[in-house]
Amino acid sequence: MASPPWSIADVQETGATREGDAKGRHTTTSRSLHVLPAGGLLLDSPGLRELQLSDCAEGVASLFEEIEAVARSCRFNDCRHQGEAGCAVAAAAENDELDPRRLTNYLKLIAEQERAAETLVEKRRKDKNFGKMYKRVLNQKRKEKS
Ligand SMILES: [Zn+2]
């Protein structure tokens, strides 16, 4: 791996931008995980145009195994670990059993996932509304013909 300035192009194939609109093209054909020199991980994945929520949940679960293990003891299945009664995560954090930095990152990722899920729900609702509108227009046209 090349040392600074390090570029993703050194390890991943990248494509030139299109002349017309200067937009990039997708070149990633398989999933790969990279450790960034400044710290942190980069997940490169094809088809990130639509977020794969199940993959994300799996990734968070495997990266934060120790927190997930504690979270299983929370009183409620849908505990968001935001000060709910009987939250095992909050209790473990208070007893210094969890790394506060990792816990912060974990909660951030969970919140991000929730936002992404909401975006997907919204998108599906719009698609459904579009489908209904399309049918209405088709029916209207049929009526006009007969
Ligand atoms: Zn909890």
mmCIF file of C-alpha atoms and ligand atoms in Angstrom:
data_model
loop_
_atom_site.group_PDB
_atom_site.id
_atom_site.type_symbol
_atom_site.label_atom_id
_atom_site.label_comp_id
_atom_site.label_asym_id
_atom_site.label_seq_id
_atom_site.Cartn_x
_atom_site.Cartn_y
_atom_site.Cartn_z
ATOM 1 C CA MET A 1 0.000 0.000 0.000
ATOM 2 C CA ALA A 2 1.378 3.423 -0.927
ATOM 3 C CA SER A 3 2.148 5.794 1.918
ATOM 4 C CA PRO A 4 0.958 9.424 2.006
ATOM 5 C CA PRO A 5 -0.708 10.808 0.062
ATOM 6 C CA TRP A 6 -2.695 7.598 0.137
ATOM 7 C CA SER A 7 -5.562 7.284 -2.309
ATOM 8 C CA ILE A 8 -8.329 4.738 -2.644
ATOM 9 C CA ALA A 9 -7.226 4.501 -6.299
ATOM 10 C CA ASP A 10 -4.060 2.725 -5.097
ATOM 11 C CA VAL A 11 -6.015 -0.272 -3.908
ATOM 12 C CA GLN A 12 -9.363 -0.058 -5.703
ATOM 13 C CA GLU A 13 -10.068 0.324 -9.370
ATOM 14 C CA THR A 14 -11.551 3.739 -10.069
ATOM 15 C CA GLY A 15 -12.932 5.091 -13.317
ATOM 16 C CA ALA A 16 -12.519 8.396 -15.081
ATOM 17 C CA THR A 17 -15.430 10.793 -14.909
ATOM 18 C CA ARG A 18 -17.738 11.145 -17.898
ATOM 19 C CA GLU A 19 -17.044 14.081 -20.195
ATOM 20 C CA GLY A 20 -20.671 15.140 -20.504
ATOM 21 C CA ASP A 21 -21.580 15.741 -16.878
ATOM 22 C CA ALA A 22 -18.316 15.029 -15.050
ATOM 23 C CA LYS A 23 -20.057 12.339 -13.015
ATOM 24 C CA GLY A 24 -18.360 9.150 -11.994
ATOM 25 C CA ARG A 25 -19.273 5.618 -12.955
ATOM 26 C CA HIS A 26 -19.670 2.622 -10.694
ATOM 27 C CA THR A 27 -16.565 0.420 -10.869
ATOM 28 C CA THR A 28 -16.996 -1.563 -7.679
ATOM 29 C CA THR A 29 -18.091 -5.110 -8.402
ATOM 30 C CA SER A 30 -17.614 -6.754 -5.019
ATOM 31 C CA ARG A 31 -17.643 -5.795 -1.383
ATOM 32 C CA SER A 32 -14.367 -4.991 0.372
ATOM 33 C CA LEU A 33 -13.367 -3.483 3.672
ATOM 34 C CA HIS A 34 -10.368 -1.138 3.956
ATOM 35 C CA VAL A 35 -8.515 0.100 7.014
ATOM 36 C CA LEU A 36 -7.867 3.806 6.479
ATOM 37 C CA PRO A 37 -4.429 5.169 7.430
ATOM 38 C CA ALA A 38 -5.987 7.916 9.535
ATOM 39 C CA GLY A 39 -8.018 5.315 11.404
ATOM 40 C CA GLY A 40 -11.480 4.057 10.633
ATOM 41 C CA LEU A 41 -12.867 1.581 8.184
ATOM 42 C CA LEU A 42 -14.161 2.088 4.675
ATOM 43 C CA LEU A 43 -16.685 -0.342 3.280
ATOM 44 C CA ASP A 44 -16.738 -0.319 -0.499
ATOM 45 C CA SER A 45 -19.771 -2.005 -1.892
ATOM 46 C CA PRO A 46 -21.455 -2.213 -5.298
ATOM 47 C CA GLY A 47 -24.992 -0.921 -5.422
ATOM 48 C CA LEU A 48 -24.814 1.469 -2.524
ATOM 49 C CA ARG A 49 -27.362 3.546 -4.415
ATOM 50 C CA GLU A 50 -29.933 1.830 -2.256
ATOM 51 C CA LEU A 51 -28.677 1.105 1.201
ATOM 52 C CA GLN A 52 -28.736 -2.551 2.180
ATOM 53 C CA LEU A 53 -30.134 -2.230 5.675
ATOM 54 C CA SER A 54 -29.750 -5.881 6.607
ATOM 55 C CA ASP A 55 -26.044 -5.706 5.712
ATOM 56 C CA CYS A 56 -25.678 -2.551 7.813
ATOM 57 C CA ALA A 57 -27.350 -4.109 10.833
ATOM 58 C CA GLU A 58 -25.092 -7.158 10.478
ATOM 59 C CA GLY A 59 -22.020 -4.947 10.191
ATOM 60 C CA VAL A 60 -22.897 -2.918 13.275
ATOM 61 C CA ALA A 61 -23.644 -6.101 15.208
ATOM 62 C CA SER A 62 -20.310 -7.695 14.347
ATOM 63 C CA LEU A 63 -18.252 -4.525 14.887
ATOM 64 C CA PHE A 64 -19.820 -3.827 18.284
ATOM 65 C CA GLU A 65 -20.268 -7.376 19.513
ATOM 66 C CA GLU A 66 -19.619 -6.529 23.172
ATOM 67 C CA ILE A 67 -22.339 -3.834 23.148
ATOM 68 C CA GLU A 68 -24.802 -6.059 21.280
ATOM 69 C CA ALA A 69 -24.206 -8.783 23.863
ATOM 70 C CA VAL A 70 -25.088 -6.392 26.712
ATOM 71 C CA ALA A 71 -28.043 -4.969 24.739
ATOM 72 C CA ARG A 72 -29.659 -8.420 24.686
ATOM 73 C CA SER A 73 -30.237 -8.017 28.434
ATOM 74 C CA CYS A 74 -32.171 -4.752 28.056
ATOM 75 C CA ARG A 75 -35.675 -4.994 29.481
ATOM 76 C CA PHE A 76 -37.348 -4.128 26.180
ATOM 77 C CA ASN A 77 -36.592 -5.756 22.835
ATOM 78 C CA ASP A 78 -36.799 -2.425 21.044
ATOM 79 C CA CYS A 79 -34.648 -0.566 23.600
ATOM 80 C CA ARG A 80 -32.861 2.355 21.966
ATOM 81 C CA HIS A 81 -30.448 2.675 24.901
ATOM 82 C CA GLN A 82 -31.379 6.329 25.325
ATOM 83 C CA GLY A 83 -32.250 6.314 29.007
ATOM 84 C CA GLU A 84 -35.101 3.794 28.944
ATOM 85 C CA ALA A 85 -35.903 2.008 32.199
ATOM 86 C CA GLY A 86 -34.085 -1.315 32.524
ATOM 87 C CA CYS A 87 -31.497 -0.491 29.854
ATOM 88 C CA ALA A 88 -28.596 -2.911 30.355
ATOM 89 C CA VAL A 89 -26.351 -0.845 28.069
ATOM 90 C CA ALA A 90 -26.748 2.280 30.212
ATOM 91 C CA ALA A 91 -26.084 0.218 33.355
ATOM 92 C CA ALA A 92 -22.931 -1.318 31.858
ATOM 93 C CA ALA A 93 -21.721 2.109 30.727
ATOM 94 C CA GLU A 94 -22.232 3.455 34.231
ATOM 95 C CA ASN A 95 -20.136 0.605 35.666
ATOM 96 C CA ASP A 96 -17.346 1.313 33.141
ATOM 97 C CA GLU A 97 -17.962 -2.063 31.517
ATOM 98 C CA LEU A 98 -18.241 -0.474 28.069
ATOM 99 C CA ASP A 99 -15.837 1.853 26.266
ATOM 100 C CA PRO A 100 -17.700 5.195 26.176
ATOM 101 C CA ARG A 101 -16.195 6.115 22.775
ATOM 102 C CA ARG A 102 -17.302 2.852 21.224
ATOM 103 C CA LEU A 103 -20.721 3.234 22.800
ATOM 104 C CA THR A 104 -21.076 6.740 21.307
ATOM 105 C CA ASN A 105 -20.113 5.421 17.849
ATOM 106 C CA TYR A 106 -22.482 2.495 18.235
ATOM 107 C CA LEU A 107 -25.410 4.756 19.134
ATOM 108 C CA LYS A 108 -24.562 7.072 16.219
ATOM 109 C CA LEU A 109 -24.582 4.159 13.777
ATOM 110 C CA ILE A 110 -27.877 2.874 15.162
ATOM 111 C CA ALA A 111 -29.404 6.352 14.758
ATOM 112 C CA GLU A 112 -28.059 6.560 11.196
ATOM 113 C CA GLN A 113 -29.571 3.194 10.412
ATOM 114 C CA GLU A 114 -32.936 4.347 11.721
ATOM 115 C CA ARG A 115 -32.814 7.434 9.529
ATOM 116 C CA ALA A 116 -31.910 5.297 6.508
ATOM 117 C CA ALA A 117 -34.833 2.987 7.264
ATOM 118 C CA GLU A 118 -37.162 5.991 7.418
ATOM 119 C CA THR A 119 -35.839 7.193 4.059
ATOM 120 C CA LEU A 120 -36.539 3.765 2.560
ATOM 121 C CA VAL A 121 -40.085 3.721 3.958
ATOM 122 C CA GLU A 122 -40.671 7.197 2.523
ATOM 123 C CA LYS A 123 -39.285 6.115 -0.855
ATOM 124 C CA ARG A 124 -41.539 3.043 -0.948
ATOM 125 C CA ARG A 125 -44.553 5.222 -0.047
ATOM 126 C CA LYS A 126 -43.743 7.576 -2.930
ATOM 127 C CA ASP A 127 -43.295 4.642 -5.320
ATOM 128 C CA LYS A 128 -46.673 3.297 -4.223
ATOM 129 C CA ASN A 129 -48.328 6.676 -4.715
ATOM 130 C CA PHE A 130 -46.760 6.908 -8.155
ATOM 131 C CA GLY A 131 -48.149 3.459 -8.994
ATOM 132 C CA LYS A 132 -51.632 4.547 -7.918
ATOM 133 C CA MET A 133 -51.401 7.731 -9.968
ATOM 134 C CA TYR A 134 -50.240 5.712 -13.001
ATOM 135 C CA LYS A 135 -53.250 3.378 -12.677
ATOM 136 C CA ARG A 136 -55.635 6.339 -12.334
ATOM 137 C CA VAL A 137 -54.289 7.908 -15.522
ATOM 138 C CA LEU A 138 -54.533 4.576 -17.378
ATOM 139 C CA ASN A 139 -58.159 4.086 -16.231
ATOM 140 C CA GLN A 140 -58.983 7.646 -17.261
ATOM 141 C CA LYS A 141 -57.547 7.034 -20.733
ATOM 142 C CA ARG A 142 -59.544 3.805 -21.072
ATOM 143 C CA LYS A 143 -62.753 5.632 -20.122
ATOM 144 C CA GLU A 144 -62.051 8.355 -22.646
ATOM 145 C CA LYS A 145 -61.644 5.752 -25.402
ATOM 146 C CA SER A 146 -64.885 3.914 -24.708
HETATM 147 ZN ZN ZN B 1 -30.954 -0.574 26.229
#
